[in-house]
mmCIF file of C-alpha atoms in Angstrom:
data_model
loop_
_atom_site.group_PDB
_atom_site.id
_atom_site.type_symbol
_atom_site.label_atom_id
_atom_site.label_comp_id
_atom_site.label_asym_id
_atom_site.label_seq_id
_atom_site.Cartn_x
_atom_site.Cartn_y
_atom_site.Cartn_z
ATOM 1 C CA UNK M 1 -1.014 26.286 41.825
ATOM 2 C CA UNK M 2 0.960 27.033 38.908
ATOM 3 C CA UNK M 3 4.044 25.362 38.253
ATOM 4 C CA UNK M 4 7.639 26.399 39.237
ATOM 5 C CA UNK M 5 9.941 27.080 36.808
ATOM 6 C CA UNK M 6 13.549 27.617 37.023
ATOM 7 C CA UNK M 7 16.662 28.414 34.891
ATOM 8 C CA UNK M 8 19.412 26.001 34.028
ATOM 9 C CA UNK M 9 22.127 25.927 31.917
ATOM 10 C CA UNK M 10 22.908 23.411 29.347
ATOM 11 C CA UNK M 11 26.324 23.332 30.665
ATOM 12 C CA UNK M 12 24.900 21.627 33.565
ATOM 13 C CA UNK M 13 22.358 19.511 31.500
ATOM 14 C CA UNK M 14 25.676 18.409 29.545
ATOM 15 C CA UNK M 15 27.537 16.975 32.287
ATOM 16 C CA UNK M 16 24.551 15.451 33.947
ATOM 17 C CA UNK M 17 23.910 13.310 30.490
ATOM 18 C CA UNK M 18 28.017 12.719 30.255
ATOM 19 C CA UNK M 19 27.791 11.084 34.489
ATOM 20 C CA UNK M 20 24.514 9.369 33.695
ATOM 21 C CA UNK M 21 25.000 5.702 32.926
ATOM 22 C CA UNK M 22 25.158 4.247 29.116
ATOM 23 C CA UNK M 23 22.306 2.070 28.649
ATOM 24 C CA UNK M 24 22.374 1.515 24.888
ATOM 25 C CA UNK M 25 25.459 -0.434 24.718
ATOM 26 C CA UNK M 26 28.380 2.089 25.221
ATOM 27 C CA UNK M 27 26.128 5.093 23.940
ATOM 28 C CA UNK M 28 23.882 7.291 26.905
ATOM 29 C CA UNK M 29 21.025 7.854 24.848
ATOM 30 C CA UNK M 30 19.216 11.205 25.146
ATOM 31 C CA UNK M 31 15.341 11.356 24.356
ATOM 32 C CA UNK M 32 13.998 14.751 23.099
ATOM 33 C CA UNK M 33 10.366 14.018 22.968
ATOM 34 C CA UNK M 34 6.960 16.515 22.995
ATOM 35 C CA UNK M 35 4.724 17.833 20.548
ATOM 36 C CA UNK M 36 5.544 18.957 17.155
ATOM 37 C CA UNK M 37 6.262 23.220 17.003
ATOM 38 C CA UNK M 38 7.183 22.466 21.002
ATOM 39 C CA UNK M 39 10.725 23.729 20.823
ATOM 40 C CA UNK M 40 12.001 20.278 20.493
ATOM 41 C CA UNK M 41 15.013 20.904 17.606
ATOM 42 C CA UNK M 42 16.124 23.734 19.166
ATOM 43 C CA UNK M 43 16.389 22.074 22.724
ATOM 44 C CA UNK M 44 18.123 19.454 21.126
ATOM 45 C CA UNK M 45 20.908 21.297 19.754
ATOM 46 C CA UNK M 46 21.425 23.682 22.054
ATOM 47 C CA UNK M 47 22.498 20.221 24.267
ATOM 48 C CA UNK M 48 24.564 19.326 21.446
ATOM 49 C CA UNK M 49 26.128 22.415 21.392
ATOM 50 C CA UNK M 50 26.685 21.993 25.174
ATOM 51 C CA UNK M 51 28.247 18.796 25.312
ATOM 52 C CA UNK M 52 30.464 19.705 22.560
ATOM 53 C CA UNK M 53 31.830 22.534 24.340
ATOM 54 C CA UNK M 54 33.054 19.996 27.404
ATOM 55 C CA UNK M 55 36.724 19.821 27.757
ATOM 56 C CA UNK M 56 37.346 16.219 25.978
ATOM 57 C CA UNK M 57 34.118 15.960 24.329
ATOM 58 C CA UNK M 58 32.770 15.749 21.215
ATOM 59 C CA UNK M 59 29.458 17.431 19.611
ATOM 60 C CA UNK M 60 27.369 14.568 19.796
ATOM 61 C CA UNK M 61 25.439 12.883 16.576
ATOM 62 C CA UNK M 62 21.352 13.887 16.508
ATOM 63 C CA UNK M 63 19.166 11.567 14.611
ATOM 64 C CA UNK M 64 15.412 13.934 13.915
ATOM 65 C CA UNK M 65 13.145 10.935 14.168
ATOM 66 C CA UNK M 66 11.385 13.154 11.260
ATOM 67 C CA UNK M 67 13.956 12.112 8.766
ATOM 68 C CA UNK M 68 12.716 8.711 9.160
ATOM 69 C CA UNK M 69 9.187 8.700 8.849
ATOM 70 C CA UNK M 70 7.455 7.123 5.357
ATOM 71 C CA UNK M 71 5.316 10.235 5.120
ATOM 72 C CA UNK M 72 2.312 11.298 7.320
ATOM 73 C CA UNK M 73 0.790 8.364 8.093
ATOM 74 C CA UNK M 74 4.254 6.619 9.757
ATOM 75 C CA UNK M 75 3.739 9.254 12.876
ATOM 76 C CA UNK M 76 4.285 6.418 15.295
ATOM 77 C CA UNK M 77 4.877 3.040 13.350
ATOM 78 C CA UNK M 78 8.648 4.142 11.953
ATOM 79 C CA UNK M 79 10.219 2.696 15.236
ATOM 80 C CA UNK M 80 11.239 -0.426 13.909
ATOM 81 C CA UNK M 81 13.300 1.480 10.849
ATOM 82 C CA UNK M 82 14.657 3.656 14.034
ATOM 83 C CA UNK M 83 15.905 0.192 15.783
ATOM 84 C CA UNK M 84 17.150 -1.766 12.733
ATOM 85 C CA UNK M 85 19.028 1.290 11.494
ATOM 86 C CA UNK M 86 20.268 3.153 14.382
ATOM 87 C CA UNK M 87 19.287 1.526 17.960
ATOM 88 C CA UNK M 88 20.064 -2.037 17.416
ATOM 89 C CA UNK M 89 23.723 -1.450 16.049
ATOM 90 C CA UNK M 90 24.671 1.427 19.154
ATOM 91 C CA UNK M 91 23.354 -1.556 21.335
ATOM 92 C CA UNK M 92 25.726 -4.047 19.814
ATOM 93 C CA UNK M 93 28.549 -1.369 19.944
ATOM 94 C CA UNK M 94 28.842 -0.308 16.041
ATOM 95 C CA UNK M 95 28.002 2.388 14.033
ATOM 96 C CA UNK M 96 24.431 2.654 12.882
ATOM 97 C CA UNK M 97 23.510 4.623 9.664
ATOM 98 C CA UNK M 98 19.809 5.428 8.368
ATOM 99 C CA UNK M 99 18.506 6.689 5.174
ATOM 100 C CA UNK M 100 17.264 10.433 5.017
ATOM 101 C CA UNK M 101 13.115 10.656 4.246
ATOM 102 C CA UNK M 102 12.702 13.385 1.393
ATOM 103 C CA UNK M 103 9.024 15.135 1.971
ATOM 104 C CA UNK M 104 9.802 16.707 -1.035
ATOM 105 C CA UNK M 105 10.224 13.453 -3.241
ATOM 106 C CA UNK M 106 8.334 11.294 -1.027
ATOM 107 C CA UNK M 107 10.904 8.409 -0.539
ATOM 108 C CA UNK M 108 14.030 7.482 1.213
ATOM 109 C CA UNK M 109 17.250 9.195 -0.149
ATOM 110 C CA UNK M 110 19.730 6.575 -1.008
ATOM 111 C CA UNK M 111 22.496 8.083 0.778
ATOM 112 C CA UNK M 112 23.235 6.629 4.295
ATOM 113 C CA UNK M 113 23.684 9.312 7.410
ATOM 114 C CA UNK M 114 26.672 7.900 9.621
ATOM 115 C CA UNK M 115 25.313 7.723 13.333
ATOM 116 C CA UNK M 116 28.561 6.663 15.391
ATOM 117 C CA UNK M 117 28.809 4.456 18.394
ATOM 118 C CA UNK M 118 29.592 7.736 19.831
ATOM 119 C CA UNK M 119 29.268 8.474 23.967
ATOM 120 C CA UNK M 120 26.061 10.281 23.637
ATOM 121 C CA UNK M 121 23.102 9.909 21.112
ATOM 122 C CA UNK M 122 20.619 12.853 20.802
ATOM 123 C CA UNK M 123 17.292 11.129 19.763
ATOM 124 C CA UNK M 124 14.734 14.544 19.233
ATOM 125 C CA UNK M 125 11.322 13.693 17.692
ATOM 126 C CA UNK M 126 7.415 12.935 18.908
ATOM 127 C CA UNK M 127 7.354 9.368 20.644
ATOM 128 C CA UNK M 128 11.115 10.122 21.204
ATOM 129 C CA UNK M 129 11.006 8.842 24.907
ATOM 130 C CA UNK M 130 8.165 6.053 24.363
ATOM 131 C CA UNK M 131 7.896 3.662 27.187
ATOM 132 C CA UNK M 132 9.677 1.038 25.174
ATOM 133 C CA UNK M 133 12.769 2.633 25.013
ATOM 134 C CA UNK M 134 13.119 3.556 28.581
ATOM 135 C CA UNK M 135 15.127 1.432 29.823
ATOM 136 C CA UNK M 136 17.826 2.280 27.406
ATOM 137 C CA UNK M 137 17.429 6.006 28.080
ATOM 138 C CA UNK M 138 20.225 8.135 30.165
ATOM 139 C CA UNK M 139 17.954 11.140 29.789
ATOM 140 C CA UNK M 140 14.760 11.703 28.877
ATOM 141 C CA UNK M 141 13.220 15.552 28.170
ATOM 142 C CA UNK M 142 9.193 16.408 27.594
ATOM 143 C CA UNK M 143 9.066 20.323 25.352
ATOM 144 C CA UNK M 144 6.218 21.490 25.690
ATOM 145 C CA UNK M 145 4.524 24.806 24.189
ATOM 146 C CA UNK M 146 0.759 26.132 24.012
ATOM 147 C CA UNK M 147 -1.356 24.673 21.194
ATOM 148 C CA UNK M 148 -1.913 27.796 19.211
ATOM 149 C CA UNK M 149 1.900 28.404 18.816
ATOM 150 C CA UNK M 150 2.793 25.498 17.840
ATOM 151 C CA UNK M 151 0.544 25.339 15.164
ATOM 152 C CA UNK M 152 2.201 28.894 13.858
ATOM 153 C CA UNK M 153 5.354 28.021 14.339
ATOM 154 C CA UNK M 154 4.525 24.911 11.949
ATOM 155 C CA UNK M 155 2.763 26.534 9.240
ATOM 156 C CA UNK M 156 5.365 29.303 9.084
ATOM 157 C CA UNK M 157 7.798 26.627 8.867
ATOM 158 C CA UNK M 158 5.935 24.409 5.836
ATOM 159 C CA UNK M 159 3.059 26.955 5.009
ATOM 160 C CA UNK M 160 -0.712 26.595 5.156
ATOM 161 C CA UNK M 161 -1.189 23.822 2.884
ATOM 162 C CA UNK M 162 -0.122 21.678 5.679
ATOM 163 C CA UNK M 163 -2.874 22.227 8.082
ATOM 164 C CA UNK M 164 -5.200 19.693 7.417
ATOM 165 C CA UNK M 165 -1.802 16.850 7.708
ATOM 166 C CA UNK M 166 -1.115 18.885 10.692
ATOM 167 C CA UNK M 167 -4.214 18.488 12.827
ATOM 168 C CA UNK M 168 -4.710 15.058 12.006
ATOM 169 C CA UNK M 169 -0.844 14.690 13.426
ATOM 170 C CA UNK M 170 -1.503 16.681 16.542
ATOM 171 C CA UNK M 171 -4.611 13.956 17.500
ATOM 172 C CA UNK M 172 -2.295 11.213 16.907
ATOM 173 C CA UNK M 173 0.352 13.283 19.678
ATOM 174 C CA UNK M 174 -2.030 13.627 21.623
ATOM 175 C CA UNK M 175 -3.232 10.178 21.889
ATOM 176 C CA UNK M 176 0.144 8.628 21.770
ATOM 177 C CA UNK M 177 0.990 11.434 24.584
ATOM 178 C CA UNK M 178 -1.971 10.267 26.953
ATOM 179 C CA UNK M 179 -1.196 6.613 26.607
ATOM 180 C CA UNK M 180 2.208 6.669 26.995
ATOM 181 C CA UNK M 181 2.221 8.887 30.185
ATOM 182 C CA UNK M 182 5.281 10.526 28.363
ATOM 183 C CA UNK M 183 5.090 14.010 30.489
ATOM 184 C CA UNK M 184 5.130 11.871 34.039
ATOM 185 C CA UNK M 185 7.477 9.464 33.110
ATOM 186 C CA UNK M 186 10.494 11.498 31.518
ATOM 187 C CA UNK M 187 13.364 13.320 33.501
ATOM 188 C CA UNK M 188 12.583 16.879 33.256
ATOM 189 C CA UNK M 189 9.569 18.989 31.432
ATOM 190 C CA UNK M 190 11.498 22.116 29.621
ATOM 191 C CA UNK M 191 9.006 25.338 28.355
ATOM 192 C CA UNK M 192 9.244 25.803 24.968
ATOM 193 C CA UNK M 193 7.543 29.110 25.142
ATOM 194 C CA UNK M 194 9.341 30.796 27.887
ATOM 195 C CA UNK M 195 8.327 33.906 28.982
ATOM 196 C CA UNK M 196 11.278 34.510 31.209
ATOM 197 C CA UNK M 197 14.409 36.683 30.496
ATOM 198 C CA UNK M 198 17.247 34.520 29.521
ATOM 199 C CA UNK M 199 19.968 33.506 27.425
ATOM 200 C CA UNK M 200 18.295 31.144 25.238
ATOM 201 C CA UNK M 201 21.416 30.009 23.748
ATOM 202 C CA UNK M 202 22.770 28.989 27.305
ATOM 203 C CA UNK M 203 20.082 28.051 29.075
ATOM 204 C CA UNK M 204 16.546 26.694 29.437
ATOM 205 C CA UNK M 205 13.309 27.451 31.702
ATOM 206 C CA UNK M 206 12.496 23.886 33.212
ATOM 207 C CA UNK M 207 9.014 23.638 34.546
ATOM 208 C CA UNK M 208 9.183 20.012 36.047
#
């Protein structure tokens, strides 16, 4: 049986994150996880977007867990530079900051990028909503898109040269993915791909 898939807006989405509970100290953490080319970036700040546009509310801060990798071969081992620089301070209530990854120069720009002890954190990234941050997780959100497209959205985005980096990342997703029972464990599955008339801008087609 094919799944069900349904519309929602990230109005909705919004309010659901801002009446979850905050689990990383005073922050409600939000976990944008799925495979690279997914959709992932754009889901995230489409949410950002949405929360910002709450009466009250501020556009929240989203840390690309790409800007923090040491290259190609940190697809899954940059977590502790994620916790020391951003996680650990949110949970003890202060600012966190973290150092931008150049893949141009190949090294960590000097200049820090503020992330505030704000209400909401947007986390987006592969391994995003690993099993060890759970617990500190308001929401969690699996993007998911067929294999082929993802792989053109990619090389349109960085060009060809990247393709042999790029398939050796996908089997590390994929094993990370099937380990970590990401897809079962997270709050909602979103279509990266969607097929069905809407206002992207507004809304999103959820298929679990």
């Amino acid at each position: 049986m094919p799944p069900v898939v349904v519309v929602e807006a990230y109005a909705e989405l919004a309010r659901r994150v801002l009446a979850g509970p905050a689990r990383l100290g005073r922050t409600r953490l939000v976990a944008v996880d799925g495979p690279s080319g997914a959709g992932k970036s754009r889901f995230a700040a489409h949410l950002a977007d949405a929360l910002a546009a709450l009466p009250g509310a501020a556009r929240p801060p989203v840390v690309h867990t790409d800007d923090l990798l040491d290259g190609w071969d940190d697809q899954l081992t940059f977590w502790p530079r994620l916790d020391e620089w951003v996680l650990g301070p949110l949970r003890a209530g202060r600012d966190g900051s973290y150092r931008r990854y150049s893949w141009v120069r190949r090294c960590f720009l000097p200049r820090p990028v503020p992330v505030p002890a704000a209400p909401v954190l947007i986390l987006e990234g592969v391994s995003a909503a690993r099993a060890a941050v759970a617990p500190e997780v308001t929401l969690a959100a699996f993007v998911t898109a067929p294999a082929s497209l993802r792989l053109a959205r990619a090389v349109a985005r960085d060009g060809p040269e990247i393709v042999p980096e790029l398939r050796r990342w996908h089997a590390g997703e994929r094993a990370h993915f099937a380990a970590d029972d990401t897809a079962t464990r997270v709050d909602l599955v979103v279509d990266g791909a969607p097929t069905l008339p809407h206002d992207e801008d507004r809304y999103y087609v959820r298929i679990r």
